[in-house]
C-alpha positions as a Python dict, from the first residue, in 0.01 Angstrom:
ca = {
    (1, 'M'): (0, 0, 0),
    (2, 'P'): (248, 92, -276),
    (3, 'A'): (150, 347, -541),
    (4, 'S'): (116, 126, -835),
    (5, 'E'): (-162, -117, -652),
    (6, 'V'): (-409, 173, -630),
    (7, 'P'): (-641, 238, -938),
    (8, 'D'): (-669, 490, -1139),
    (9, 'W'): (-992, 662, -1202),
    (10, 'D'): (-1113, 439, -1460),
    (11, 'G'): (-1047, 153, -1290),
    (12, 'Y'): (-1260, 299, -984),
    (13, 'A'): (-1539, 397, -1186),
    (14, 'A'): (-1544, 38, -1315),
    (15, 'G'): (-1529, -63, -979),
    (16, 'W'): (-1787, 174, -847),
    (17, 'S'): (-1994, 39, -1136),
    (18, 'A'): (-2011, -301, -1060),
    (19, 'A'): (-2139, -223, -716),
    (20, 'H'): (-2434, 40, -813),
    (21, 'G'): (-2645, -151, -1043),
    (22, 'G'): (-2397, -105, -1377),
    (23, 'Y'): (-2404, 311, -1311),
    (24, 'D'): (-2119, 467, -1525),
    (25, 'L'): (-1991, 806, -1320),
    (26, 'R'): (-1799, 886, -1638),
    (27, 'T'): (-2108, 980, -1805),
    (28, 'A'): (-2259, 1176, -1502),
    (29, 'S'): (-2315, 1568, -1493),
    (30, 'P'): (-2038, 1748, -1414),
    (31, 'L'): (-2083, 1830, -1080),
    (32, 'V'): (-2115, 1410, -949),
    (33, 'R'): (-1827, 1345, -1164),
    (34, 'G'): (-1617, 1645, -987),
    (35, 'W'): (-1719, 1553, -672),
    (36, 'M'): (-1645, 1157, -726),
    (37, 'H'): (-1317, 1278, -845),
    (38, 'M'): (-1251, 1479, -534),
    (39, 'A'): (-1304, 1175, -265),
    (40, 'Y'): (-1173, 933, -521),
    (41, 'G'): (-851, 1165, -487),
    (42, 'I'): (-887, 1161, -64),
    (43, 'G'): (-967, 805, -52),
    (44, 'A'): (-620, 699, -273),
    (45, 'T'): (-442, 928, -103),
    (46, 'L'): (-589, 741, 251),
    (47, 'V'): (-526, 396, 79),
    (48, 'R'): (-195, 516, -12),
    (49, 'R'): (-109, 597, 375),
    (50, 'G'): (-207, 321, 543),
    (51, 'V'): (-611, 338, 611),
    (52, 'R'): (-808, 81, 455),
    (53, 'D'): (-1116, 38, 655),
    (54, 'P'): (-1396, 161, 495),
    (55, 'N'): (-1622, 96, 849),
    (56, 'A'): (-1459, 373, 1014),
    (57, 'V'): (-1487, 614, 770),
    (58, 'T'): (-1835, 517, 749),
    (59, 'A'): (-1837, 549, 1153),
    (60, 'A'): (-1630, 921, 1144),
    (61, 'G'): (-1930, 1051, 928),
    (62, 'L'): (-2234, 937, 1111),
    (63, 'L'): (-2029, 1079, 1427),
    (64, 'L'): (-2011, 1412, 1217),
    (65, 'S'): (-2413, 1395, 1131),
    (66, 'V'): (-2496, 1334, 1487),
    (67, 'A'): (-2292, 1627, 1578),
    (68, 'V'): (-2545, 1818, 1365),
    (69, 'P'): (-2814, 1864, 1606),
    (70, 'A'): (-2597, 1881, 1914),
    (71, 'V'): (-2470, 2211, 1745),
    (72, 'V'): (-2747, 2455, 1638),
    (73, 'A'): (-2917, 2367, 1968),
    (74, 'A'): (-2691, 2621, 2037),
    (75, 'G'): (-2869, 2877, 1887),
    (76, 'R'): (-2972, 3016, 1501),
    (77, 'P'): (-2644, 3168, 1445),
    (78, 'W'): (-2484, 2789, 1498),
    (79, 'A'): (-2673, 2650, 1189),
    (80, 'F'): (-2320, 2769, 986),
    (81, 'A'): (-2176, 2537, 1163),
    (82, 'G'): (-2411, 2278, 1111),
    (83, 'A'): (-2424, 2347, 739),
    (84, 'A'): (-2003, 2282, 731),
    (85, 'L'): (-2040, 1924, 968),
    (86, 'V'): (-2335, 1796, 691),
    (87, 'L'): (-2042, 1829, 422),
    (88, 'L'): (-1785, 1703, 596),
    (89, 'S'): (-1975, 1390, 683),
    (90, 'A'): (-2114, 1380, 296),
    (91, 'V'): (-1721, 1406, 192),
    (92, 'A'): (-1662, 1113, 464),
    (93, 'D'): (-1955, 938, 320),
    (94, 'T'): (-1829, 913, -46),
    (95, 'V'): (-1486, 842, 98),
    (96, 'D'): (-1564, 521, 246),
    (97, 'G'): (-1723, 400, -42),
    (98, 'V'): (-1372, 520, -261),
    (99, 'L'): (-1197, 294, 18),
    (100, 'A'): (-1412, -2, -3),
    (101, 'V'): (-1361, -26, -400),
    (102, 'V'): (-983, 86, -402),
    (103, 'A'): (-843, -68, -99),
    (104, 'G'): (-1046, -404, -218),
    (105, 'R'): (-1281, -393, 100),
    (106, 'A'): (-1603, -426, -18),
    (107, 'S'): (-1856, -621, 167),
    (108, 'R'): (-2207, -666, 195),
    (109, 'L'): (-2205, -601, 550),
    (110, 'G'): (-2041, -274, 509),
    (111, 'Q'): (-2282, -221, 238),
    (112, 'V'): (-2483, -270, 551),
    (113, 'Y'): (-2337, -57, 815),
    (114, 'D'): (-2289, 255, 495),
    (115, 'S'): (-2719, 215, 435),
    (116, 'A'): (-2821, 251, 787),
    (117, 'A'): (-2546, 556, 878),
    (118, 'D'): (-2690, 724, 581),
    (119, 'R'): (-3032, 702, 724),
    (120, 'V'): (-2971, 799, 1095),
    (121, 'A'): (-2749, 1090, 944),
    (122, 'E'): (-3048, 1180, 782),
    (123, 'A'): (-3230, 1170, 1041),
    (124, 'C'): (-2986, 1375, 1263),
    (125, 'W'): (-3004, 1682, 983),
    (126, 'L'): (-3371, 1651, 1016),
    (127, 'V'): (-3367, 1710, 1405),
    (128, 'A'): (-3136, 1966, 1390),
    (129, 'F'): (-3415, 2171, 1125),
    (130, 'V'): (-3692, 2080, 1387),
    (131, 'L'): (-3443, 2234, 1658),
    (132, 'L'): (-3401, 2534, 1446),
    (133, 'G'): (-3770, 2625, 1473),
    (134, 'G'): (-3958, 2358, 1168),
    (135, 'P'): (-4266, 2189, 1205),
    (136, 'V'): (-4219, 1855, 1329),
    (137, 'W'): (-4473, 1688, 1153),
    (138, 'L'): (-4309, 1777, 835),
    (139, 'A'): (-3945, 1695, 932),
    (140, 'V'): (-4101, 1390, 1020),
    (141, 'G'): (-4252, 1343, 666),
    (142, 'C'): (-3957, 1427, 532),
    (143, 'G'): (-3791, 1168, 704),
    (144, 'A'): (-4061, 902, 602),
    (145, 'V'): (-4058, 970, 262),
    (146, 'M'): (-3688, 987, 244),
    (147, 'W'): (-3686, 629, 434),
    (148, 'L'): (-3957, 497, 182),
    (149, 'H'): (-3732, 602, -126),
    (150, 'E'): (-3467, 416, -10),
    (151, 'Y'): (-3690, 129, 137),
    (152, 'V'): (-3847, 75, -237),
    (153, 'R'): (-3534, 9, -399),
    (154, 'A'): (-3339, -175, -162),
    (155, 'R'): (-3669, -440, -155),
    (156, 'A'): (-3716, -435, -583),
    (157, 'T'): (-3327, -514, -631),
    (158, 'V'): (-3424, -844, -392),
    (159, 'A'): (-3715, -862, -619),
    (160, 'G'): (-3459, -872, -888),
    (161, 'M'): (-3383, -530, -1026),
    (162, 'T'): (-3086, -542, -1170),
    (163, 'D'): (-2989, -173, -1170),
    (164, 'L'): (-3071, 173, -1010),
    (165, 'G'): (-3373, 183, -1203),
    (166, 'T'): (-3343, 532, -1223),
    (167, 'V'): (-3139, 847, -1067),
    (168, 'T'): (-3448, 1039, -883),
    (169, 'V'): (-3429, 1404, -819),
    (170, 'A'): (-3433, 1336, -439),
    (171, 'E'): (-3085, 1075, -446),
    (172, 'R'): (-2851, 1133, -178),
    (173, 'P'): (-2650, 1418, -326),
    (174, 'T'): (-2980, 1603, -331),
    (175, 'R'): (-3058, 1553, 30),
    (176, 'V'): (-2708, 1679, 122),
    (177, 'L'): (-2748, 2000, -100),
    (178, 'L'): (-3076, 2056, 100),
    (179, 'A'): (-2920, 2023, 429),
    (180, 'V'): (-2607, 2211, 370),
    (181, 'F'): (-2767, 2520, 179),
    (182, 'G'): (-3098, 2483, 399),
    (183, 'L'): (-2916, 2514, 714),
    (184, 'L'): (-2711, 2824, 562),
    (185, 'A'): (-3055, 2976, 496),
    (186, 'V'): (-3209, 2910, 851),
    (187, 'A'): (-2876, 3099, 1003),
    (188, 'V'): (-2944, 3393, 761),
    (189, 'T'): (-3336, 3438, 834),
    (190, 'P'): (-3540, 3153, 1073),
    (191, 'H'): (-3819, 3189, 867),
    (192, 'A'): (-3648, 2944, 600),
    (193, 'V'): (-3672, 2690, 813),
    (194, 'T'): (-4064, 2585, 704),
    (195, 'I'): (-3958, 2673, 340),
    (196, 'V'): (-3640, 2454, 342),
    (197, 'L'): (-3875, 2146, 435),
    (198, 'A'): (-4102, 2177, 229),
    (199, 'V'): (-3916, 2164, -45),
    (200, 'T'): (-3732, 1863, 107),
    (201, 'A'): (-4078, 1707, 105),
    (202, 'A'): (-4163, 1798, -230),
    (203, 'L'): (-3852, 1688, -405),
    (204, 'T'): (-3859, 1393, -199),
    (205, 'A'): (-4207, 1271, -293),
    (206, 'A'): (-4088, 1368, -643),
    (207, 'G'): (-3840, 1149, -661),
    (208, 'L'): (-4016, 858, -502),
    (209, 'I'): (-4256, 855, -751),
    (210, 'Q'): (-4030, 836, -1016),
    (211, 'L'): (-3883, 546, -846),
    (212, 'I'): (-4191, 369, -839),
    (213, 'A'): (-4310, 451, -1182),
    (214, 'A'): (-3919, 279, -1223),
    (215, 'V'): (-3931, -64, -1066),
    (216, 'R'): (-4313, -104, -1208),
    (217, 'K'): (-4114, -86, -1548),
    (218, 'A'): (-3860, -290, -1448),
    (219, 'L'): (-4026, -590, -1290),
    (220, 'A'): (-4328, -591, -1475),
}
């Protein structure tokens, strides 16, 4: 694709907004804008070099996440590598959305693939914490609340909610940060694993409550 056909940042942000309930990236926090600018730069470069299939990038990100528990199973020091894999998978998960918009390859089926890959990836990260000594019941609880968070938003959209409802404290970027810094903490001290899962459970529960309140307001 010629460079002239690749939309600039504003064009990408407008396309992303149309696919995500009208949320404008240009009004997001500096951290979110910085992350999305980075992903936009990578995605635009890939498109210019002929890489246009967002599903291929989604699959690559999923494979990176599946590798996380396999790597940390080798021992606690490998949690550093696990954290790096989570970060790389998160980059891929963002770049696939950039390709979908920039290359004009967005599709409803691709959105399903992306959402399913996200849920599997998060399950893999939680398995990694269990392998590092975290309580199984706490990890399962975290996974259940994460899944319910996304399920409630999806069902609310089907029921007629036309936007995101609200940006909660437990959105995907928060989960990525919890996994990355959690694995780094566990690599330093094994006692951190239960604390990390407890903090994850608390934030995801708070996010779910936020979302339910927003959905009730939007659909009442």
